[in-house]
Amino acid sequence: MANTSQSLRRAALLVSAIAVLGLTTTACDNGSGTVSSPQTQSGTAAPAGGDASADGSGTPASTSSGSDTATGSDSTSSGSSTSTSSGSGGTSTNTGTASSSRCHTSELRAKVGANDPGAGQENFPIVLTNSSGRTCTVRGYPGAAFLNASGTQLGDDPQRETGSSATTVTLKPGQSAWAGLTFSNPEVSGAKTATASWLAVTPPDEQDSLHVKWTAGAVPVSGNSSSVRLTVFSAGTGS
């Protein structure tokens, strides 16, 4: 009987050992039926919460089609550039770098030429001169507004004369283009007037203005025939 009891205990211990060994093998099995040590995967983790195309710094990677379309702003694309602006009277297409075409405000000098009155009208040339070291172009209407001494606009925005077509004026360094600014003489029209200190001039397709000292007297701001009108740019100074 003693031998039988010892045999049973040995068998129970053997079964327990096999069970423990089975559990250990299952925990370390890599799916192929063999036991393997812990693995470390190679590669770089994507940014947490970022775009899958991020560059790893948390900033999404940028994509470009190789062309640039600008609306009223500068384009530095080396391909074709198309710019559209209400200040140009239409759409102009420039082939090559846009930076070699349109004159920017910082490259221009503005002045108001002498009045050339006629038939109750006051007529002034707005003159833009290329003060840069490169050749550039202007096309279409300027923007303009009379300002008082504190910089507040006087009257409504000028209207555009529609009788002429816009042409591209090429300006070499030192050359000028002019656009007409005209309004009815307030003493003739009876329009209400105000004293302007400045004329703000915005070149076509630009957003920044040049301020020119206004010394030509009162300007119409409301009432009958108070509209101020602008023409498109032509080559020269208008004098």
JSON list of C-alpha atoms in Angstrom, two decimals:
[
{"chain": "A", "resi": 1, "resn": "MET", "atom": "CA", "xyz": [0.00, 0.00, 0.00]},
{"chain": "A", "resi": 2, "resn": "ALA", "atom": "CA", "xyz": [2.88, 2.41, 0.77]},
{"chain": "A", "resi": 3, "resn": "ASN", "atom": "CA", "xyz": [4.24, 1.93, -2.74]},
{"chain": "A", "resi": 4, "resn": "THR", "atom": "CA", "xyz": [0.83, 2.63, -4.25]},
{"chain": "A", "resi": 5, "resn": "SER", "atom": "CA", "xyz": [0.46, 5.92, -2.29]},
{"chain": "A", "resi": 6, "resn": "GLN", "atom": "CA", "xyz": [3.91, 7.09, -3.36]},
{"chain": "A", "resi": 7, "resn": "SER", "atom": "CA", "xyz": [3.10, 6.33, -6.98]},
{"chain": "A", "resi": 8, "resn": "LEU", "atom": "CA", "xyz": [-0.12, 8.34, -6.82]},
{"chain": "A", "resi": 9, "resn": "ARG", "atom": "CA", "xyz": [1.69, 11.34, -5.29]},
{"chain": "A", "resi": 10, "resn": "ARG", "atom": "CA", "xyz": [4.35, 11.20, -8.00]},
{"chain": "A", "resi": 11, "resn": "ALA", "atom": "CA", "xyz": [1.69, 11.07, -10.70]},
{"chain": "A", "resi": 12, "resn": "ALA", "atom": "CA", "xyz": [-0.13, 14.10, -9.21]},
{"chain": "A", "resi": 13, "resn": "LEU", "atom": "CA", "xyz": [3.10, 16.10, -9.06]},
{"chain": "A", "resi": 14, "resn": "LEU", "atom": "CA", "xyz": [3.86, 15.19, -12.68]},
{"chain": "A", "resi": 15, "resn": "VAL", "atom": "CA", "xyz": [0.41, 16.34, -13.84]},
{"chain": "A", "resi": 16, "resn": "SER", "atom": "CA", "xyz": [0.84, 19.68, -11.98]},
{"chain": "A", "resi": 17, "resn": "ALA", "atom": "CA", "xyz": [4.24, 20.23, -13.51]},
{"chain": "A", "resi": 18, "resn": "ILE", "atom": "CA", "xyz": [2.92, 19.54, -17.01]},
{"chain": "A", "resi": 19, "resn": "ALA", "atom": "CA", "xyz": [0.04, 22.01, -16.45]},
{"chain": "A", "resi": 20, "resn": "VAL", "atom": "CA", "xyz": [2.41, 24.77, -15.29]},
{"chain": "A", "resi": 21, "resn": "LEU", "atom": "CA", "xyz": [4.72, 24.13, -18.24]},
{"chain": "A", "resi": 22, "resn": "GLY", "atom": "CA", "xyz": [1.75, 24.34, -20.63]},
{"chain": "A", "resi": 23, "resn": "LEU", "atom": "CA", "xyz": [0.65, 27.71, -19.26]},
{"chain": "A", "resi": 24, "resn": "THR", "atom": "CA", "xyz": [4.19, 29.14, -19.57]},
{"chain": "A", "resi": 25, "resn": "THR", "atom": "CA", "xyz": [4.50, 27.92, -23.15]},
{"chain": "A", "resi": 26, "resn": "THR", "atom": "CA", "xyz": [1.14, 29.47, -24.12]},
{"chain": "A", "resi": 27, "resn": "ALA", "atom": "CA", "xyz": [2.10, 32.90, -22.65]},
{"chain": "A", "resi": 28, "resn": "CYS", "atom": "CA", "xyz": [5.33, 33.05, -24.67]},
{"chain": "A", "resi": 29, "resn": "ASP", "atom": "CA", "xyz": [4.09, 31.44, -27.90]},
{"chain": "A", "resi": 30, "resn": "ASN", "atom": "CA", "xyz": [4.52, 33.74, -30.90]},
{"chain": "A", "resi": 31, "resn": "GLY", "atom": "CA", "xyz": [1.83, 32.00, -32.93]},
{"chain": "A", "resi": 32, "resn": "SER", "atom": "CA", "xyz": [4.15, 29.62, -34.74]},
{"chain": "A", "resi": 33, "resn": "GLY", "atom": "CA", "xyz": [4.19, 27.00, -32.01]},
{"chain": "A", "resi": 34, "resn": "THR", "atom": "CA", "xyz": [7.62, 28.02, -30.70]},
{"chain": "A", "resi": 35, "resn": "VAL", "atom": "CA", "xyz": [8.55, 30.17, -27.75]},
{"chain": "A", "resi": 36, "resn": "SER", "atom": "CA", "xyz": [10.26, 33.50, -28.52]},
{"chain": "A", "resi": 37, "resn": "SER", "atom": "CA", "xyz": [11.68, 36.40, -26.55]},
{"chain": "A", "resi": 38, "resn": "PRO", "atom": "CA", "xyz": [10.00, 39.88, -26.57]},
{"chain": "A", "resi": 39, "resn": "GLN", "atom": "CA", "xyz": [10.36, 41.73, -29.93]},
{"chain": "A", "resi": 40, "resn": "THR", "atom": "CA", "xyz": [11.10, 45.46, -30.56]},
{"chain": "A", "resi": 41, "resn": "GLN", "atom": "CA", "xyz": [9.63, 46.82, -33.81]},
{"chain": "A", "resi": 42, "resn": "SER", "atom": "CA", "xyz": [11.78, 49.16, -35.90]},
{"chain": "A", "resi": 43, "resn": "GLY", "atom": "CA", "xyz": [10.57, 52.42, -37.49]},
{"chain": "A", "resi": 44, "resn": "THR", "atom": "CA", "xyz": [9.31, 55.84, -36.31]},
{"chain": "A", "resi": 45, "resn": "ALA", "atom": "CA", "xyz": [5.95, 56.35, -34.67]},
{"chain": "A", "resi": 46, "resn": "ALA", "atom": "CA", "xyz": [3.56, 58.85, -36.29]},
{"chain": "A", "resi": 47, "resn": "PRO", "atom": "CA", "xyz": [2.97, 62.10, -34.36]},
{"chain": "A", "resi": 48, "resn": "ALA", "atom": "CA", "xyz": [0.31, 61.66, -31.74]},
{"chain": "A", "resi": 49, "resn": "GLY", "atom": "CA", "xyz": [-2.98, 63.01, -33.01]},
{"chain": "A", "resi": 50, "resn": "GLY", "atom": "CA", "xyz": [-1.29, 64.37, -36.13]},
{"chain": "A", "resi": 51, "resn": "ASP", "atom": "CA", "xyz": [-1.81, 63.88, -39.84]},
{"chain": "A", "resi": 52, "resn": "ALA", "atom": "CA", "xyz": [-0.40, 60.70, -41.29]},
{"chain": "A", "resi": 53, "resn": "SER", "atom": "CA", "xyz": [1.51, 62.84, -43.79]},
{"chain": "A", "resi": 54, "resn": "ALA", "atom": "CA", "xyz": [3.17, 64.95, -41.09]},
{"chain": "A", "resi": 55, "resn": "ASP", "atom": "CA", "xyz": [6.88, 65.49, -41.20]},
{"chain": "A", "resi": 56, "resn": "GLY", "atom": "CA", "xyz": [7.42, 64.16, -37.69]},
{"chain": "A", "resi": 57, "resn": "SER", "atom": "CA", "xyz": [7.51, 67.60, -36.04]},
{"chain": "A", "resi": 58, "resn": "GLY", "atom": "CA", "xyz": [3.73, 67.89, -35.67]},
{"chain": "A", "resi": 59, "resn": "THR", "atom": "CA", "xyz": [3.41, 70.08, -38.77]},
{"chain": "A", "resi": 60, "resn": "PRO", "atom": "CA", "xyz": [1.47, 68.49, -41.66]},
{"chain": "A", "resi": 61, "resn": "ALA", "atom": "CA", "xyz": [3.54, 68.04, -44.77]},
{"chain": "A", "resi": 62, "resn": "SER", "atom": "CA", "xyz": [2.68, 70.49, -47.53]},
{"chain": "A", "resi": 63, "resn": "THR", "atom": "CA", "xyz": [1.85, 69.63, -51.13]},
{"chain": "A", "resi": 64, "resn": "SER", "atom": "CA", "xyz": [2.10, 71.76, -54.25]},
{"chain": "A", "resi": 65, "resn": "SER", "atom": "CA", "xyz": [0.90, 71.31, -57.81]},
{"chain": "A", "resi": 66, "resn": "GLY", "atom": "CA", "xyz": [3.77, 73.41, -59.14]},
{"chain": "A", "resi": 67, "resn": "SER", "atom": "CA", "xyz": [1.58, 76.35, -60.22]},
{"chain": "A", "resi": 68, "resn": "ASP", "atom": "CA", "xyz": [0.37, 79.34, -58.30]},
{"chain": "A", "resi": 69, "resn": "THR", "atom": "CA", "xyz": [-2.78, 81.41, -58.78]},
{"chain": "A", "resi": 70, "resn": "ALA", "atom": "CA", "xyz": [-2.89, 84.76, -57.06]},
{"chain": "A", "resi": 71, "resn": "THR", "atom": "CA", "xyz": [-5.84, 87.10, -56.61]},
{"chain": "A", "resi": 72, "resn": "GLY", "atom": "CA", "xyz": [-4.74, 90.65, -55.92]},
{"chain": "A", "resi": 73, "resn": "SER", "atom": "CA", "xyz": [-1.51, 89.44, -54.42]},
{"chain": "A", "resi": 74, "resn": "ASP", "atom": "CA", "xyz": [2.03, 88.66, -55.44]},
{"chain": "A", "resi": 75, "resn": "SER", "atom": "CA", "xyz": [2.97, 85.27, -56.78]},
{"chain": "A", "resi": 76, "resn": "THR", "atom": "CA", "xyz": [6.51, 83.93, -56.92]},
{"chain": "A", "resi": 77, "resn": "SER", "atom": "CA", "xyz": [5.80, 80.73, -58.82]},
{"chain": "A", "resi": 78, "resn": "SER", "atom": "CA", "xyz": [8.31, 79.82, -61.51]},
{"chain": "A", "resi": 79, "resn": "GLY", "atom": "CA", "xyz": [5.53, 78.50, -63.72]},
{"chain": "A", "resi": 80, "resn": "SER", "atom": "CA", "xyz": [2.55, 80.35, -65.17]},
{"chain": "A", "resi": 81, "resn": "SER", "atom": "CA", "xyz": [0.76, 82.86, -63.00]},
{"chain": "A", "resi": 82, "resn": "THR", "atom": "CA", "xyz": [-2.76, 84.21, -63.48]},
{"chain": "A", "resi": 83, "resn": "SER", "atom": "CA", "xyz": [-3.87, 87.23, -61.50]},
{"chain": "A", "resi": 84, "resn": "THR", "atom": "CA", "xyz": [-7.38, 88.65, -61.36]},
{"chain": "A", "resi": 85, "resn": "SER", "atom": "CA", "xyz": [-8.29, 91.94, -59.76]},
{"chain": "A", "resi": 86, "resn": "SER", "atom": "CA", "xyz": [-11.14, 94.44, -59.89]},
{"chain": "A", "resi": 87, "resn": "GLY", "atom": "CA", "xyz": [-8.46, 97.10, -60.11]},
{"chain": "A", "resi": 88, "resn": "SER", "atom": "CA", "xyz": [-7.26, 95.89, -63.50]},
{"chain": "A", "resi": 89, "resn": "GLY", "atom": "CA", "xyz": [-10.55, 95.92, -65.37]},
{"chain": "A", "resi": 90, "resn": "GLY", "atom": "CA", "xyz": [-10.21, 92.23, -66.21]},
{"chain": "A", "resi": 91, "resn": "THR", "atom": "CA", "xyz": [-7.90, 89.24, -66.01]},
{"chain": "A", "resi": 92, "resn": "SER", "atom": "CA", "xyz": [-4.24, 89.50, -66.98]},
{"chain": "A", "resi": 93, "resn": "THR", "atom": "CA", "xyz": [-2.08, 86.46, -67.59]},
{"chain": "A", "resi": 94, "resn": "ASN", "atom": "CA", "xyz": [1.68, 86.67, -67.17]},
{"chain": "A", "resi": 95, "resn": "THR", "atom": "CA", "xyz": [4.03, 83.91, -68.31]},
{"chain": "A", "resi": 96, "resn": "GLY", "atom": "CA", "xyz": [7.19, 83.60, -66.22]},
{"chain": "A", "resi": 97, "resn": "THR", "atom": "CA", "xyz": [7.74, 84.78, -62.68]},
{"chain": "A", "resi": 98, "resn": "ALA", "atom": "CA", "xyz": [5.06, 87.16, -61.45]},
{"chain": "A", "resi": 99, "resn": "SER", "atom": "CA", "xyz": [7.68, 89.13, -59.53]},
{"chain": "A", "resi": 100, "resn": "SER", "atom": "CA", "xyz": [9.10, 90.37, -62.87]},
{"chain": "A", "resi": 101, "resn": "SER", "atom": "CA", "xyz": [5.84, 91.90, -64.09]},
{"chain": "A", "resi": 102, "resn": "ARG", "atom": "CA", "xyz": [3.46, 93.98, -61.96]},
{"chain": "A", "resi": 103, "resn": "CYS", "atom": "CA", "xyz": [4.72, 97.11, -60.24]},
{"chain": "A", "resi": 104, "resn": "HIS", "atom": "CA", "xyz": [4.23, 96.90, -56.48]},
{"chain": "A", "resi": 105, "resn": "THR", "atom": "CA", "xyz": [3.36, 99.85, -54.27]},
{"chain": "A", "resi": 106, "resn": "SER", "atom": "CA", "xyz": [6.81, 99.84, -52.68]},
{"chain": "A", "resi": 107, "resn": "GLU", "atom": "CA", "xyz": [8.38, 100.26, -56.12]},
{"chain": "A", "resi": 108, "resn": "LEU", "atom": "CA", "xyz": [6.36, 103.33, -57.13]},
{"chain": "A", "resi": 109, "resn": "ARG", "atom": "CA", "xyz": [6.31, 107.04, -56.41]},
{"chain": "A", "resi": 110, "resn": "ALA", "atom": "CA", "xyz": [3.02, 108.95, -56.75]},
{"chain": "A", "resi": 111, "resn": "LYS", "atom": "CA", "xyz": [2.11, 112.56, -57.41]},
{"chain": "A", "resi": 112, "resn": "VAL", "atom": "CA", "xyz": [-0.89, 114.59, -58.59]},
{"chain": "A", "resi": 113, "resn": "GLY", "atom": "CA", "xyz": [-0.21, 116.75, -61.63]},
{"chain": "A", "resi": 114, "resn": "ALA", "atom": "CA", "xyz": [-1.54, 120.21, -62.42]},
{"chain": "A", "resi": 115, "resn": "ASN", "atom": "CA", "xyz": [-5.26, 120.77, -62.94]},
{"chain": "A", "resi": 116, "resn": "ASP", "atom": "CA", "xyz": [-6.45, 121.03, -66.55]},
{"chain": "A", "resi": 117, "resn": "PRO", "atom": "CA", "xyz": [-9.97, 122.44, -66.11]},
{"chain": "A", "resi": 118, "resn": "GLY", "atom": "CA", "xyz": [-12.57, 122.52, -68.84]},
{"chain": "A", "resi": 119, "resn": "ALA", "atom": "CA", "xyz": [-16.36, 122.82, -69.26]},
{"chain": "A", "resi": 120, "resn": "GLY", "atom": "CA", "xyz": [-16.95, 123.01, -65.51]},
{"chain": "A", "resi": 121, "resn": "GLN", "atom": "CA", "xyz": [-14.74, 119.99, -64.86]},
{"chain": "A", "resi": 122, "resn": "GLU", "atom": "CA", "xyz": [-11.59, 119.70, -62.75]},
{"chain": "A", "resi": 123, "resn": "ASN", "atom": "CA", "xyz": [-9.11, 117.26, -64.30]},
{"chain": "A", "resi": 124, "resn": "PHE", "atom": "CA", "xyz": [-5.98, 116.01, -62.53]},
{"chain": "A", "resi": 125, "resn": "PRO", "atom": "CA", "xyz": [-3.45, 113.38, -63.64]},
{"chain": "A", "resi": 126, "resn": "ILE", "atom": "CA", "xyz": [-2.48, 110.79, -61.04]},
{"chain": "A", "resi": 127, "resn": "VAL", "atom": "CA", "xyz": [1.11, 109.92, -61.93]},
{"chain": "A", "resi": 128, "resn": "LEU", "atom": "CA", "xyz": [2.95, 106.77, -60.87]},
{"chain": "A", "resi": 129, "resn": "THR", "atom": "CA", "xyz": [6.69, 106.60, -61.48]},
{"chain": "A", "resi": 130, "resn": "ASN", "atom": "CA", "xyz": [8.78, 103.45, -61.31]},
{"chain": "A", "resi": 131, "resn": "SER", "atom": "CA", "xyz": [11.34, 104.15, -58.58]},
{"chain": "A", "resi": 132, "resn": "SER", "atom": "CA", "xyz": [12.73, 100.60, -58.49]},
{"chain": "A", "resi": 133, "resn": "GLY", "atom": "CA", "xyz": [15.70, 99.14, -60.32]},
{"chain": "A", "resi": 134, "resn": "ARG", "atom": "CA", "xyz": [13.67, 96.76, -62.47]},
{"chain": "A", "resi": 135, "resn": "THR", "atom": "CA", "xyz": [11.15, 96.99, -65.29]},
{"chain": "A", "resi": 136, "resn": "CYS", "atom": "CA", "xyz": [7.54, 96.45, -64.22]},
{"chain": "A", "resi": 137, "resn": "THR", "atom": "CA", "xyz": [4.00, 97.08, -65.48]},
{"chain": "A", "resi": 138, "resn": "VAL", "atom": "CA", "xyz": [0.74, 98.77, -64.49]},
{"chain": "A", "resi": 139, "resn": "ARG", "atom": "CA", "xyz": [-2.63, 98.00, -66.01]},
{"chain": "A", "resi": 140, "resn": "GLY", "atom": "CA", "xyz": [-6.13, 99.33, -65.42]},
{"chain": "A", "resi": 141, "resn": "TYR", "atom": "CA", "xyz": [-7.56, 101.75, -62.86]},
{"chain": "A", "resi": 142, "resn": "PRO", "atom": "CA", "xyz": [-5.96, 103.12, -59.72]},
{"chain": "A", "resi": 143, "resn": "GLY", "atom": "CA", "xyz": [-7.73, 103.19, -56.42]},
{"chain": "A", "resi": 144, "resn": "ALA", "atom": "CA", "xyz": [-8.16, 106.66, -54.94]},
{"chain": "A", "resi": 145, "resn": "ALA", "atom": "CA", "xyz": [-9.73, 108.37, -51.93]},
{"chain": "A", "resi": 146, "resn": "PHE", "atom": "CA", "xyz": [-9.65, 111.86, -50.47]},
{"chain": "A", "resi": 147, "resn": "LEU", "atom": "CA", "xyz": [-8.60, 111.95, -46.81]},
{"chain": "A", "resi": 148, "resn": "ASN", "atom": "CA", "xyz": [-8.78, 114.65, -44.16]},
{"chain": "A", "resi": 149, "resn": "ALA", "atom": "CA", "xyz": [-5.86, 115.52, -41.87]},
{"chain": "A", "resi": 150, "resn": "SER", "atom": "CA", "xyz": [-6.64, 112.62, -39.53]},
{"chain": "A", "resi": 151, "resn": "GLY", "atom": "CA", "xyz": [-6.77, 110.09, -42.38]},
{"chain": "A", "resi": 152, "resn": "THR", "atom": "CA", "xyz": [-10.58, 109.69, -42.55]},
{"chain": "A", "resi": 153, "resn": "GLN", "atom": "CA", "xyz": [-12.01, 109.25, -46.03]},
{"chain": "A", "resi": 154, "resn": "LEU", "atom": "CA", "xyz": [-14.09, 112.10, -47.41]},
{"chain": "A", "resi": 155, "resn": "GLY", "atom": "CA", "xyz": [-17.01, 111.23, -49.67]},
{"chain": "A", "resi": 156, "resn": "ASP", "atom": "CA", "xyz": [-17.72, 108.01, -51.54]},
{"chain": "A", "resi": 157, "resn": "ASP", "atom": "CA", "xyz": [-15.25, 105.90, -53.47]},
{"chain": "A", "resi": 158, "resn": "PRO", "atom": "CA", "xyz": [-14.57, 107.29, -56.95]},
{"chain": "A", "resi": 159, "resn": "GLN", "atom": "CA", "xyz": [-16.34, 105.74, -59.92]},
{"chain": "A", "resi": 160, "resn": "ARG", "atom": "CA", "xyz": [-14.67, 104.39, -63.05]},
{"chain": "A", "resi": 161, "resn": "GLU", "atom": "CA", "xyz": [-14.97, 105.87, -66.50]},
{"chain": "A", "resi": 162, "resn": "THR", "atom": "CA", "xyz": [-15.90, 103.03, -68.85]},
{"chain": "A", "resi": 163, "resn": "GLY", "atom": "CA", "xyz": [-15.17, 104.63, -72.22]},
{"chain": "A", "resi": 164, "resn": "SER", "atom": "CA", "xyz": [-11.63, 103.27, -72.63]},
{"chain": "A", "resi": 165, "resn": "SER", "atom": "CA", "xyz": [-10.01, 99.84, -72.48]},
{"chain": "A", "resi": 166, "resn": "ALA", "atom": "CA", "xyz": [-7.21, 98.92, -70.12]},
{"chain": "A", "resi": 167, "resn": "THR", "atom": "CA", "xyz": [-3.80, 98.38, -71.65]},
{"chain": "A", "resi": 168, "resn": "THR", "atom": "CA", "xyz": [-0.59, 97.17, -70.04]},
{"chain": "A", "resi": 169, "resn": "VAL", "atom": "CA", "xyz": [1.93, 99.98, -69.57]},
{"chain": "A", "resi": 170, "resn": "THR", "atom": "CA", "xyz": [5.54, 98.84, -69.24]},
{"chain": "A", "resi": 171, "resn": "LEU", "atom": "CA", "xyz": [7.68, 101.06, -67.04]},
{"chain": "A", "resi": 172, "resn": "LYS", "atom": "CA", "xyz": [11.43, 100.96, -67.09]},
{"chain": "A", "resi": 173, "resn": "PRO", "atom": "CA", "xyz": [13.13, 102.49, -64.03]},
{"chain": "A", "resi": 174, "resn": "GLY", "atom": "CA", "xyz": [12.27, 106.18, -63.94]},
{"chain": "A", "resi": 175, "resn": "GLN", "atom": "CA", "xyz": [9.36, 105.98, -66.40]},
{"chain": "A", "resi": 176, "resn": "SER", "atom": "CA", "xyz": [5.78, 107.03, -65.54]},
{"chain": "A", "resi": 177, "resn": "ALA", "atom": "CA", "xyz": [2.15, 106.22, -66.22]},
{"chain": "A", "resi": 178, "resn": "TRP", "atom": "CA", "xyz": [-0.87, 108.40, -65.49]},
{"chain": "A", "resi": 179, "resn": "ALA", "atom": "CA", "xyz": [-4.60, 108.00, -64.86]},
{"chain": "A", "resi": 180, "resn": "GLY", "atom": "CA", "xyz": [-7.18, 110.79, -64.85]},
{"chain": "A", "resi": 181, "resn": "LEU", "atom": "CA", "xyz": [-9.06, 111.98, -61.75]},
{"chain": "A", "resi": 182, "resn": "THR", "atom": "CA", "xyz": [-11.96, 114.27, -62.57]},
{"chain": "A", "resi": 183, "resn": "PHE", "atom": "CA", "xyz": [-14.98, 115.87, -60.87]},
{"chain": "A", "resi": 184, "resn": "SER", "atom": "CA", "xyz": [-17.40, 118.71, -61.47]},
{"chain": "A", "resi": 185, "resn": "ASN", "atom": "CA", "xyz": [-16.41, 122.10, -60.08]},
{"chain": "A", "resi": 186, "resn": "PRO", "atom": "CA", "xyz": [-18.41, 122.36, -56.82]},
{"chain": "A", "resi": 187, "resn": "GLU", "atom": "CA", "xyz": [-19.17, 126.03, -57.51]},
{"chain": "A", "resi": 188, "resn": "VAL", "atom": "CA", "xyz": [-20.90, 124.93, -60.69]},
{"chain": "A", "resi": 189, "resn": "SER", "atom": "CA", "xyz": [-22.54, 121.72, -59.46]},
{"chain": "A", "resi": 190, "resn": "GLY", "atom": "CA", "xyz": [-23.55, 122.98, -56.03]},
{"chain": "A", "resi": 191, "resn": "ALA", "atom": "CA", "xyz": [-22.13, 119.84, -54.38]},
{"chain": "A", "resi": 192, "resn": "LYS", "atom": "CA", "xyz": [-21.28, 119.88, -50.70]},
{"chain": "A", "resi": 193, "resn": "THR", "atom": "CA", "xyz": [-17.52, 120.12, -50.21]},
{"chain": "A", "resi": 194, "resn": "ALA", "atom": "CA", "xyz": [-14.84, 119.32, -47.67]},
{"chain": "A", "resi": 195, "resn": "THR", "atom": "CA", "xyz": [-11.18, 120.17, -47.30]},
{"chain": "A", "resi": 196, "resn": "ALA", "atom": "CA", "xyz": [-8.91, 117.27, -48.20]},
{"chain": "A", "resi": 197, "resn": "SER", "atom": "CA", "xyz": [-5.37, 116.97, -46.90]},
{"chain": "A", "resi": 198, "resn": "TRP", "atom": "CA", "xyz": [-4.34, 113.84, -48.78]},
{"chain": "A", "resi": 199, "resn": "LEU", "atom": "CA", "xyz": [-5.16, 111.74, -51.79]},
{"chain": "A", "resi": 200, "resn": "ALA", "atom": "CA", "xyz": [-4.61, 108.04, -51.15]},
{"chain": "A", "resi": 201, "resn": "VAL", "atom": "CA", "xyz": [-3.54, 106.31, -54.36]},
{"chain": "A", "resi": 202, "resn": "THR", "atom": "CA", "xyz": [-3.54, 102.52, -54.72]},
{"chain": "A", "resi": 203, "resn": "PRO", "atom": "CA", "xyz": [-1.78, 101.04, -57.78]},
{"chain": "A", "resi": 204, "resn": "PRO", "atom": "CA", "xyz": [-3.69, 98.40, -59.80]},
{"chain": "A", "resi": 205, "resn": "ASP", "atom": "CA", "xyz": [-3.84, 94.97, -58.18]},
{"chain": "A", "resi": 206, "resn": "GLU", "atom": "CA", "xyz": [-2.17, 96.27, -55.01]},
{"chain": "A", "resi": 207, "resn": "GLN", "atom": "CA", "xyz": [-3.55, 96.71, -51.49]},
{"chain": "A", "resi": 208, "resn": "ASP", "atom": "CA", "xyz": [-1.13, 99.27, -50.01]},
{"chain": "A", "resi": 209, "resn": "SER", "atom": "CA", "xyz": [-1.61, 102.95, -50.81]},
{"chain": "A", "resi": 210, "resn": "LEU", "atom": "CA", "xyz": [0.62, 105.95, -51.42]},
{"chain": "A", "resi": 211, "resn": "HIS", "atom": "CA", "xyz": [-0.43, 109.25, -49.81]},
{"chain": "A", "resi": 212, "resn": "VAL", "atom": "CA", "xyz": [-0.04, 112.39, -51.88]},
{"chain": "A", "resi": 213, "resn": "LYS", "atom": "CA", "xyz": [-0.46, 115.85, -50.36]},
{"chain": "A", "resi": 214, "resn": "TRP", "atom": "CA", "xyz": [-3.63, 117.47, -51.75]},
{"chain": "A", "resi": 215, "resn": "THR", "atom": "CA", "xyz": [-3.25, 121.19, -52.33]},
{"chain": "A", "resi": 216, "resn": "ALA", "atom": "CA", "xyz": [-5.91, 121.82, -54.99]},
{"chain": "A", "resi": 217, "resn": "GLY", "atom": "CA", "xyz": [-8.69, 123.08, -52.75]},
{"chain": "A", "resi": 218, "resn": "ALA", "atom": "CA", "xyz": [-12.10, 121.79, -51.69]},
{"chain": "A", "resi": 219, "resn": "VAL", "atom": "CA", "xyz": [-13.42, 118.50, -53.08]},
{"chain": "A", "resi": 220, "resn": "PRO", "atom": "CA", "xyz": [-17.04, 117.37, -53.54]},
{"chain": "A", "resi": 221, "resn": "VAL", "atom": "CA", "xyz": [-18.27, 114.86, -50.97]},
{"chain": "A", "resi": 222, "resn": "SER", "atom": "CA", "xyz": [-22.08, 114.74, -51.36]},
{"chain": "A", "resi": 223, "resn": "GLY", "atom": "CA", "xyz": [-25.02, 116.26, -53.16]},
{"chain": "A", "resi": 224, "resn": "ASN", "atom": "CA", "xyz": [-25.60, 116.91, -56.86]},
{"chain": "A", "resi": 225, "resn": "SER", "atom": "CA", "xyz": [-22.81, 115.94, -59.26]},
{"chain": "A", "resi": 226, "resn": "SER", "atom": "CA", "xyz": [-20.42, 115.12, -56.46]},
{"chain": "A", "resi": 227, "resn": "SER", "atom": "CA", "xyz": [-19.02, 111.97, -58.07]},
{"chain": "A", "resi": 228, "resn": "VAL", "atom": "CA", "xyz": [-15.28, 111.68, -58.58]},
{"chain": "A", "resi": 229, "resn": "ARG", "atom": "CA", "xyz": [-14.23, 109.60, -61.60]},
{"chain": "A", "resi": 230, "resn": "LEU", "atom": "CA", "xyz": [-11.08, 107.72, -62.58]},
{"chain": "A", "resi": 231, "resn": "THR", "atom": "CA", "xyz": [-9.68, 106.65, -65.94]},
{"chain": "A", "resi": 232, "resn": "VAL", "atom": "CA", "xyz": [-7.30, 103.79, -66.81]},
{"chain": "A", "resi": 233, "resn": "PHE", "atom": "CA", "xyz": [-3.53, 104.24, -66.85]},
{"chain": "A", "resi": 234, "resn": "SER", "atom": "CA", "xyz": [-1.71, 105.42, -69.97]},
{"chain": "A", "resi": 235, "resn": "ALA", "atom": "CA", "xyz": [1.98, 105.94, -70.62]},
{"chain": "A", "resi": 236, "resn": "GLY", "atom": "CA", "xyz": [3.47, 109.30, -69.70]},
{"chain": "A", "resi": 237, "resn": "THR", "atom": "CA", "xyz": [2.67, 111.98, -67.13]},
{"chain": "A", "resi": 238, "resn": "GLY", "atom": "CA", "xyz": [-0.55, 113.38, -68.58]},
{"chain": "A", "resi": 239, "resn": "SER", "atom": "CA", "xyz": [0.90, 116.85, -69.05]}
]
